[in-house]
mmCIF file with all atom_site columns, C-alpha atoms in Angstrom:
data_model
loop_
_atom_site.group_PDB
_atom_site.id
_atom_site.type_symbol
_atom_site.label_atom_id
_atom_site.label_alt_id
_atom_site.label_comp_id
_atom_site.label_asym_id
_atom_site.label_entity_id
_atom_site.label_seq_id
_atom_site.pdbx_PDB_ins_code
_atom_site.Cartn_x
_atom_site.Cartn_y
_atom_site.Cartn_z
_atom_site.occupancy
_atom_site.B_iso_or_equiv
_atom_site.pdbx_formal_charge
_atom_site.auth_seq_id
_atom_site.auth_comp_id
_atom_site.auth_asym_id
_atom_site.auth_atom_id
_atom_site.pdbx_PDB_model_num
ATOM 1   C CA . MET A 1 1   ? 110.026 115.552 115.095 1.00 39.00 ? 1   MET A CA 1
ATOM 2   C CA . TYR A 1 2   ? 107.645 112.717 115.949 1.00 41.00 ? 2   TYR A CA 1
ATOM 3   C CA . THR A 1 3   ? 108.334 109.270 114.585 1.00 45.00 ? 3   THR A CA 1
ATOM 4   C CA . PHE A 1 4   ? 106.542 105.938 115.088 1.00 44.00 ? 4   PHE A CA 1
ATOM 5   C CA . SER A 1 5   ? 108.444 103.148 116.722 1.00 48.00 ? 5   SER A CA 1
ATOM 6   C CA . GLN A 1 6   ? 106.812 100.029 117.101 1.00 47.00 ? 6   GLN A CA 1
ATOM 7   C CA . ALA A 1 7   ? 110.140 98.191  116.634 1.00 46.00 ? 7   ALA A CA 1
ATOM 8   C CA . TYR A 1 8   ? 111.382 100.160 119.953 1.00 47.00 ? 8   TYR A CA 1
ATOM 9   C CA . SER A 1 9   ? 108.265 98.688  121.883 1.00 44.00 ? 9   SER A CA 1
ATOM 10  C CA . GLU A 1 10  ? 108.812 95.127  120.716 1.00 44.00 ? 10  GLU A CA 1
ATOM 11  C CA . LYS A 1 11  ? 112.786 95.478  121.268 1.00 44.00 ? 11  LYS A CA 1
ATOM 12  C CA . LYS A 1 12  ? 112.131 96.407  124.948 1.00 47.00 ? 12  LYS A CA 1
ATOM 13  C CA . ASN A 1 13  ? 109.469 93.992  125.377 1.00 44.00 ? 13  ASN A CA 1
ATOM 14  C CA . SER A 1 14  ? 111.010 92.022  128.281 1.00 50.00 ? 14  SER A CA 1
ATOM 15  C CA . ILE A 1 15  ? 112.785 95.017  130.096 1.00 78.00 ? 15  ILE A CA 1
ATOM 16  C CA . SER A 1 16  ? 110.545 96.028  132.865 1.00 80.00 ? 16  SER A CA 1
ATOM 17  C CA . PHE A 1 17  ? 107.851 94.439  134.731 1.00 81.00 ? 17  PHE A CA 1
ATOM 18  C CA . ILE A 1 18  ? 105.129 96.360  132.880 1.00 83.00 ? 18  ILE A CA 1
ATOM 19  C CA . HIS A 1 19  ? 106.371 94.884  129.638 1.00 84.00 ? 19  HIS A CA 1
ATOM 20  C CA . ARG A 1 20  ? 105.927 91.467  131.099 1.00 84.00 ? 20  ARG A CA 1
ATOM 21  C CA . ILE A 1 21  ? 102.540 92.060  132.381 1.00 86.00 ? 21  ILE A CA 1
ATOM 22  C CA . ASP A 1 22  ? 99.618  89.964  130.536 1.00 88.00 ? 22  ASP A CA 1
ATOM 23  C CA . PRO A 1 23  ? 97.789  92.611  128.098 1.00 87.00 ? 23  PRO A CA 1
ATOM 24  C CA . ARG A 1 24  ? 94.497  91.623  129.500 1.00 89.00 ? 24  ARG A CA 1
ATOM 25  C CA . LEU A 1 25  ? 95.440  92.808  132.847 1.00 89.00 ? 25  LEU A CA 1
ATOM 26  C CA . LYS A 1 26  ? 96.695  96.033  131.151 1.00 88.00 ? 26  LYS A CA 1
ATOM 27  C CA . LEU A 1 27  ? 93.486  96.561  129.469 1.00 88.00 ? 27  LEU A CA 1
ATOM 28  C CA . TYR A 1 28  ? 91.479  95.914  132.702 1.00 90.00 ? 28  TYR A CA 1
ATOM 29  C CA . GLY A 1 29  ? 93.540  98.200  134.571 1.00 87.00 ? 29  GLY A CA 1
ATOM 30  C CA . LEU A 1 30  ? 92.917  100.949 131.624 1.00 88.00 ? 30  LEU A CA 1
ATOM 31  C CA . VAL A 1 31  ? 89.175  100.348 131.933 1.00 89.00 ? 31  VAL A CA 1
ATOM 32  C CA . ILE A 1 32  ? 89.330  100.786 135.801 1.00 90.00 ? 32  ILE A CA 1
ATOM 33  C CA . CYS A 1 33  ? 91.754  103.838 135.332 1.00 88.00 ? 33  CYS A CA 1
ATOM 34  C CA . ILE A 1 34  ? 89.012  105.611 133.135 1.00 89.00 ? 34  ILE A CA 1
ATOM 35  C CA . ILE A 1 35  ? 86.031  104.659 135.151 1.00 91.00 ? 35  ILE A CA 1
ATOM 36  C CA . MET A 1 36  ? 88.014  106.191 138.105 1.00 90.00 ? 36  MET A CA 1
ATOM 37  C CA . CYS A 1 37  ? 88.948  109.245 136.124 1.00 89.00 ? 37  CYS A CA 1
ATOM 38  C CA . ILE A 1 38  ? 85.356  109.865 135.223 1.00 88.00 ? 38  ILE A CA 1
ATOM 39  C CA . THR A 1 39  ? 83.689  109.186 138.419 1.00 89.00 ? 39  THR A CA 1
ATOM 40  C CA . SER A 1 40  ? 86.006  110.658 140.756 1.00 84.00 ? 40  SER A CA 1
ATOM 41  C CA . GLY A 1 41  ? 86.116  114.539 141.551 1.00 80.00 ? 41  GLY A CA 1
ATOM 42  C CA . GLY A 1 42  ? 88.208  116.707 143.489 1.00 79.00 ? 42  GLY A CA 1
ATOM 43  C CA . ALA A 1 43  ? 91.013  115.193 145.614 1.00 82.00 ? 43  ALA A CA 1
ATOM 44  C CA . THR A 1 44  ? 89.922  111.556 144.731 1.00 85.00 ? 44  THR A CA 1
ATOM 45  C CA . VAL A 1 45  ? 91.651  112.176 141.169 1.00 87.00 ? 45  VAL A CA 1
ATOM 46  C CA . ILE A 1 46  ? 94.971  111.361 142.958 1.00 88.00 ? 46  ILE A CA 1
ATOM 47  C CA . ILE A 1 47  ? 94.298  107.799 142.997 1.00 88.00 ? 47  ILE A CA 1
ATOM 48  C CA . PRO A 1 48  ? 94.320  107.224 139.166 1.00 88.00 ? 48  PRO A CA 1
ATOM 49  C CA . PHE A 1 49  ? 97.116  109.695 138.999 1.00 89.00 ? 49  PHE A CA 1
ATOM 50  C CA . LEU A 1 50  ? 99.180  107.585 141.301 1.00 90.00 ? 50  LEU A CA 1
ATOM 51  C CA . PHE A 1 51  ? 98.445  104.321 139.432 1.00 87.00 ? 51  PHE A CA 1
ATOM 52  C CA . SER A 1 52  ? 99.301  106.190 136.129 1.00 87.00 ? 52  SER A CA 1
ATOM 53  C CA . ALA A 1 53  ? 102.365 107.591 137.721 1.00 89.00 ? 53  ALA A CA 1
ATOM 54  C CA . GLY A 1 54  ? 103.368 104.158 139.087 1.00 88.00 ? 54  GLY A CA 1
ATOM 55  C CA . MET A 1 55  ? 102.864 102.557 135.675 1.00 88.00 ? 55  MET A CA 1
ATOM 56  C CA . VAL A 1 56  ? 105.017 105.028 133.989 1.00 87.00 ? 56  VAL A CA 1
ATOM 57  C CA . MET A 1 57  ? 107.970 104.733 136.521 1.00 88.00 ? 57  MET A CA 1
ATOM 58  C CA . LEU A 1 58  ? 107.593 100.946 136.493 1.00 87.00 ? 58  LEU A CA 1
ATOM 59  C CA . SER A 1 59  ? 107.834 100.990 132.667 1.00 86.00 ? 59  SER A CA 1
ATOM 60  C CA . GLY A 1 60  ? 111.497 102.108 132.962 1.00 85.00 ? 60  GLY A CA 1
ATOM 61  C CA . MET A 1 61  ? 111.241 104.548 129.893 1.00 85.00 ? 61  MET A CA 1
ATOM 62  C CA . GLY A 1 62  ? 110.937 107.821 132.009 1.00 83.00 ? 62  GLY A CA 1
ATOM 63  C CA . VAL A 1 63  ? 108.358 110.616 131.968 1.00 87.00 ? 63  VAL A CA 1
ATOM 64  C CA . LEU A 1 64  ? 110.197 112.565 129.237 1.00 90.00 ? 64  LEU A CA 1
ATOM 65  C CA . TYR A 1 65  ? 109.963 109.716 126.985 1.00 88.00 ? 65  TYR A CA 1
ATOM 66  C CA . TYR A 1 66  ? 106.223 109.613 127.059 1.00 88.00 ? 66  TYR A CA 1
ATOM 67  C CA . LEU A 1 67  ? 106.154 113.169 126.769 1.00 88.00 ? 67  LEU A CA 1
ATOM 68  C CA . LEU A 1 68  ? 107.795 113.363 123.415 1.00 87.00 ? 68  LEU A CA 1
ATOM 69  C CA . LYS A 1 69  ? 105.543 110.577 122.398 1.00 84.00 ? 69  LYS A CA 1
ATOM 70  C CA . MET A 1 70  ? 102.494 112.434 123.339 1.00 87.00 ? 70  MET A CA 1
ATOM 71  C CA . LYS A 1 71  ? 103.660 115.901 122.252 1.00 87.00 ? 71  LYS A CA 1
ATOM 72  C CA . ARG A 1 72  ? 100.677 116.189 119.711 1.00 86.00 ? 72  ARG A CA 1
ATOM 73  C CA . VAL A 1 73  ? 98.075  114.723 122.160 1.00 88.00 ? 73  VAL A CA 1
ATOM 74  C CA . LEU A 1 74  ? 99.283  117.190 124.534 1.00 91.00 ? 74  LEU A CA 1
ATOM 75  C CA . ILE A 1 75  ? 98.593  120.092 122.216 1.00 92.00 ? 75  ILE A CA 1
ATOM 76  C CA . VAL A 1 76  ? 95.105  118.876 121.558 1.00 92.00 ? 76  VAL A CA 1
ATOM 77  C CA . LEU A 1 77  ? 94.390  118.500 125.258 1.00 93.00 ? 77  LEU A CA 1
ATOM 78  C CA . THR A 1 78  ? 95.831  121.850 125.982 1.00 94.00 ? 78  THR A CA 1
ATOM 79  C CA . VAL A 1 79  ? 93.803  123.511 123.253 1.00 95.00 ? 79  VAL A CA 1
ATOM 80  C CA . GLY A 1 80  ? 90.771  121.684 124.566 1.00 93.00 ? 80  GLY A CA 1
ATOM 81  C CA . PHE A 1 81  ? 91.536  122.963 128.158 1.00 94.00 ? 81  PHE A CA 1
ATOM 82  C CA . LEU A 1 82  ? 91.999  126.679 126.629 1.00 94.00 ? 82  LEU A CA 1
ATOM 83  C CA . LEU A 1 83  ? 88.385  126.390 124.998 1.00 94.00 ? 83  LEU A CA 1
ATOM 84  C CA . ASN A 1 84  ? 86.903  124.765 128.051 1.00 93.00 ? 84  ASN A CA 1
ATOM 85  C CA . LEU A 1 85  ? 88.110  127.798 129.959 1.00 93.00 ? 85  LEU A CA 1
ATOM 86  C CA . LEU A 1 86  ? 85.559  129.886 127.916 1.00 93.00 ? 86  LEU A CA 1
ATOM 87  C CA . VAL A 1 87  ? 82.681  127.863 128.942 1.00 93.00 ? 87  VAL A CA 1
ATOM 88  C CA . THR A 1 88  ? 83.331  126.481 132.592 1.00 91.00 ? 88  THR A CA 1
ATOM 89  C CA . THR A 1 89  ? 85.035  127.617 135.733 1.00 91.00 ? 89  THR A CA 1
ATOM 90  C CA . PRO A 1 90  ? 88.883  127.422 135.702 1.00 91.00 ? 90  PRO A CA 1
ATOM 91  C CA . GLY A 1 91  ? 88.658  124.825 138.288 1.00 90.00 ? 91  GLY A CA 1
ATOM 92  C CA . LYS A 1 92  ? 86.372  122.546 136.364 1.00 91.00 ? 92  LYS A CA 1
ATOM 93  C CA . ALA A 1 93  ? 88.460  123.204 133.150 1.00 92.00 ? 93  ALA A CA 1
ATOM 94  C CA . LEU A 1 94  ? 91.940  122.129 134.912 1.00 92.00 ? 94  LEU A CA 1
ATOM 95  C CA . MET A 1 95  ? 90.272  119.007 136.694 1.00 92.00 ? 95  MET A CA 1
ATOM 96  C CA . LEU A 1 96  ? 89.054  117.446 133.273 1.00 91.00 ? 96  LEU A CA 1
ATOM 97  C CA . TYR A 1 97  ? 92.466  118.484 131.625 1.00 93.00 ? 97  TYR A CA 1
ATOM 98  C CA . VAL A 1 98  ? 94.116  116.646 134.468 1.00 92.00 ? 98  VAL A CA 1
ATOM 99  C CA . LYS A 1 99  ? 91.771  113.528 133.935 1.00 92.00 ? 99  LYS A CA 1
ATOM 100 C CA . PHE A 1 100 ? 92.351  113.482 130.176 1.00 92.00 ? 100 PHE A CA 1
ATOM 101 C CA . LEU A 1 101 ? 96.118  113.743 130.743 1.00 92.00 ? 101 LEU A CA 1
ATOM 102 C CA . ILE A 1 102 ? 95.856  110.505 133.427 1.00 91.00 ? 102 ILE A CA 1
ATOM 103 C CA . ILE A 1 103 ? 93.988  108.759 130.785 1.00 91.00 ? 103 ILE A CA 1
ATOM 104 C CA . ALA A 1 104 ? 96.325  109.529 127.715 1.00 90.00 ? 104 ALA A CA 1
ATOM 105 C CA . PHE A 1 105 ? 99.517  108.790 129.804 1.00 89.00 ? 105 PHE A CA 1
ATOM 106 C CA . PHE A 1 106 ? 97.978  105.380 130.757 1.00 89.00 ? 106 PHE A CA 1
ATOM 107 C CA . CYS A 1 107 ? 97.065  104.666 127.358 1.00 87.00 ? 107 CYS A CA 1
ATOM 108 C CA . SER A 1 108 ? 100.410 105.545 126.190 1.00 87.00 ? 108 SER A CA 1
ATOM 109 C CA . VAL A 1 109 ? 101.927 103.183 128.767 1.00 88.00 ? 109 VAL A CA 1
ATOM 110 C CA . LEU A 1 110 ? 99.782  100.596 127.358 1.00 87.00 ? 110 LEU A CA 1
ATOM 111 C CA . ILE A 1 111 ? 100.637 100.965 123.611 1.00 84.00 ? 111 ILE A CA 1
ATOM 112 C CA . GLU A 1 112 ? 104.386 101.493 124.555 1.00 85.00 ? 112 GLU A CA 1
ATOM 113 C CA . THR A 1 113 ? 104.922 98.379  126.684 1.00 87.00 ? 113 THR A CA 1
ATOM 114 C CA . THR A 1 114 ? 102.735 95.957  124.696 1.00 85.00 ? 114 THR A CA 1
ATOM 115 C CA . ALA A 1 115 ? 103.334 94.214  121.163 1.00 82.00 ? 115 ALA A CA 1
ATOM 116 C CA . THR A 1 116 ? 100.587 95.027  118.975 1.00 78.00 ? 116 THR A CA 1
ATOM 117 C CA . ARG A 1 117 ? 99.738  91.175  118.247 1.00 80.00 ? 117 ARG A CA 1
ATOM 118 C CA . LYS A 1 118 ? 99.644  90.550  121.919 1.00 85.00 ? 118 LYS A CA 1
ATOM 119 C CA . LEU A 1 119 ? 97.391  93.781  122.542 1.00 82.00 ? 119 LEU A CA 1
ATOM 120 C CA . LEU A 1 120 ? 95.111  92.574  119.789 1.00 82.00 ? 120 LEU A CA 1
ATOM 121 C CA . ASP A 1 121 ? 94.753  88.901  121.514 1.00 82.00 ? 121 ASP A CA 1
ATOM 122 C CA . GLY A 1 122 ? 94.122  90.627  124.994 1.00 84.00 ? 122 GLY A CA 1
ATOM 123 C CA . MET A 1 123 ? 91.337  92.913  123.420 1.00 82.00 ? 123 MET A CA 1
ATOM 124 C CA . LYS A 1 124 ? 89.968  90.075  121.819 1.00 84.00 ? 124 LYS A CA 1
ATOM 125 C CA . LYS A 1 125 ? 89.721  87.957  124.920 1.00 84.00 ? 125 LYS A CA 1
ATOM 126 C CA . VAL A 1 126 ? 88.612  91.153  127.279 1.00 83.00 ? 126 VAL A CA 1
ATOM 127 C CA . PHE A 1 127 ? 86.139  92.687  124.795 1.00 82.00 ? 127 PHE A CA 1
ATOM 128 C CA . HIS A 1 128 ? 84.884  89.218  123.284 1.00 83.00 ? 128 HIS A CA 1
ATOM 129 C CA . LEU A 1 129 ? 85.578  90.637  119.825 1.00 80.00 ? 129 LEU A CA 1
ATOM 130 C CA . ARG A 1 130 ? 84.981  88.452  116.628 1.00 82.00 ? 130 ARG A CA 1
ATOM 131 C CA . GLU A 1 131 ? 87.906  87.220  114.504 1.00 77.00 ? 131 GLU A CA 1
ATOM 132 C CA . GLU A 1 132 ? 87.184  89.605  111.885 1.00 81.00 ? 132 GLU A CA 1
ATOM 133 C CA . THR A 1 133 ? 87.015  92.813  114.067 1.00 84.00 ? 133 THR A CA 1
ATOM 134 C CA . ALA A 1 134 ? 90.118  91.814  115.873 1.00 77.00 ? 134 ALA A CA 1
ATOM 135 C CA . MET A 1 135 ? 92.025  91.240  112.384 1.00 78.00 ? 135 MET A CA 1
ATOM 136 C CA . THR A 1 136 ? 90.710  94.827  111.302 1.00 83.00 ? 136 THR A CA 1
ATOM 137 C CA . MET A 1 137 ? 92.097  96.492  114.321 1.00 78.00 ? 137 MET A CA 1
ATOM 138 C CA . MET A 1 138 ? 95.372  94.611  113.941 1.00 76.00 ? 138 MET A CA 1
ATOM 139 C CA . ILE A 1 139 ? 95.872  95.861  110.291 1.00 80.00 ? 139 ILE A CA 1
ATOM 140 C CA . ALA A 1 140 ? 94.852  99.319  111.578 1.00 79.00 ? 140 ALA A CA 1
ATOM 141 C CA . LEU A 1 141 ? 97.699  99.413  114.445 1.00 72.00 ? 141 LEU A CA 1
ATOM 142 C CA . LEU A 1 142 ? 100.250 97.675  112.059 1.00 72.00 ? 142 LEU A CA 1
ATOM 143 C CA . PHE A 1 143 ? 99.384  100.293 109.331 1.00 78.00 ? 143 PHE A CA 1
ATOM 144 C CA . ILE A 1 144 ? 99.798  103.267 111.512 1.00 75.00 ? 144 ILE A CA 1
ATOM 145 C CA . PRO A 1 145 ? 103.461 103.091 112.243 1.00 72.00 ? 145 PRO A CA 1
ATOM 146 C CA . LEU A 1 146 ? 104.348 102.259 108.652 1.00 78.00 ? 146 LEU A CA 1
ATOM 147 C CA . LEU A 1 147 ? 102.231 105.085 107.502 1.00 80.00 ? 147 LEU A CA 1
ATOM 148 C CA . GLY A 1 148 ? 104.178 107.465 109.895 1.00 76.00 ? 148 GLY A CA 1
ATOM 149 C CA . ASN A 1 149 ? 107.586 106.002 108.813 1.00 80.00 ? 149 ASN A CA 1
ATOM 150 C CA . GLU A 1 150 ? 106.507 106.606 105.039 1.00 85.00 ? 150 GLU A CA 1
ATOM 151 C CA . MET A 1 151 ? 105.639 110.206 105.865 1.00 81.00 ? 151 MET A CA 1
ATOM 152 C CA . ASN A 1 152 ? 108.991 110.730 107.750 1.00 82.00 ? 152 ASN A CA 1
ATOM 153 C CA . GLU A 1 153 ? 110.741 109.315 104.862 1.00 87.00 ? 153 GLU A CA 1
ATOM 154 C CA . ILE A 1 154 ? 109.189 111.459 102.511 1.00 84.00 ? 154 ILE A CA 1
ATOM 155 C CA . ARG A 1 155 ? 109.866 114.581 104.618 1.00 81.00 ? 155 ARG A CA 1
ATOM 156 C CA . LEU A 1 156 ? 113.477 113.458 104.664 1.00 84.00 ? 156 LEU A CA 1
ATOM 157 C CA . ALA A 1 157 ? 113.521 113.058 101.084 1.00 85.00 ? 157 ALA A CA 1
ATOM 158 C CA . GLN A 1 158 ? 112.162 116.596 100.449 1.00 80.00 ? 158 GLN A CA 1
ATOM 159 C CA . ALA A 1 159 ? 114.439 118.305 102.814 1.00 80.00 ? 159 ALA A CA 1
ATOM 160 C CA . ALA A 1 160 ? 117.357 116.343 101.027 1.00 84.00 ? 160 ALA A CA 1
ATOM 161 C CA . ARG A 1 161 ? 116.336 117.930 97.697  1.00 82.00 ? 161 ARG A CA 1
ATOM 162 C CA . GLY A 1 162 ? 116.515 121.352 99.175  1.00 79.00 ? 162 GLY A CA 1
ATOM 163 C CA . ALA A 1 163 ? 112.642 121.559 99.992  1.00 71.00 ? 163 ALA A CA 1
ATOM 164 C CA . ASP A 1 164 ? 111.634 123.745 103.200 1.00 70.00 ? 164 ASP A CA 1
ATOM 165 C CA . VAL A 1 165 ? 109.110 121.326 104.694 1.00 66.00 ? 165 VAL A CA 1
ATOM 166 C CA . THR A 1 166 ? 109.232 122.680 108.269 1.00 68.00 ? 166 THR A CA 1
ATOM 167 C CA . GLU A 1 167 ? 108.070 126.155 107.655 1.00 69.00 ? 167 GLU A CA 1
ATOM 168 C CA . GLY A 1 168 ? 105.044 128.272 106.324 1.00 65.00 ? 168 GLY A CA 1
ATOM 169 C CA . ALA A 1 169 ? 101.347 127.251 105.697 1.00 68.00 ? 169 ALA A CA 1
ATOM 170 C CA . LEU A 1 170 ? 100.273 123.716 104.831 1.00 62.00 ? 170 LEU A CA 1
ATOM 171 C CA . ALA A 1 171 ? 99.696  124.920 101.071 1.00 64.00 ? 171 ALA A CA 1
ATOM 172 C CA . VAL A 1 172 ? 103.288 126.292 100.787 1.00 65.00 ? 172 VAL A CA 1
ATOM 173 C CA . ARG A 1 173 ? 104.735 123.059 102.065 1.00 62.00 ? 173 ARG A CA 1
ATOM 174 C CA . LEU A 1 174 ? 102.809 120.705 99.894  1.00 61.00 ? 174 LEU A CA 1
ATOM 175 C CA . LYS A 1 175 ? 103.811 123.147 96.973  1.00 64.00 ? 175 LYS A CA 1
ATOM 176 C CA . ASN A 1 176 ? 107.304 122.699 97.393  1.00 58.00 ? 176 ASN A CA 1
#
């Protein structure tokens, strides 16, 4: 079960060192991590890996927490890895998979350890966004957790009335 929890991130806003870092510094770190992942090859991918692993450990939430949060992202990345095996060598496919995993973990740490408003203020300053663009992104980032919570409430209400919303094809689940 996947639930969106913006409140959890904001509640834990001052627990670890990573939570207290300025969002602009986190965004610069994300850009550097992405550039390092794209340009690195072979054994040099260990540098962004250690950087992301350090962020996960310093956040104080644990690897399992992030794995559960990224369950669907991991599925998409794994399917992409398997499809990539069809067109490239296994070594190249695995390297690309690892690079995307590193970026996904760093993005997850950024989102989970930064309040939405602080993240948007940082994005506005780092990327020199106009006020309208920043407000649009703010509304989108605030709407996604609300949509997730509503979907979860609907699923629980359907399960309470006896509908089986966990098994079967999508059409069958919608019909119930």
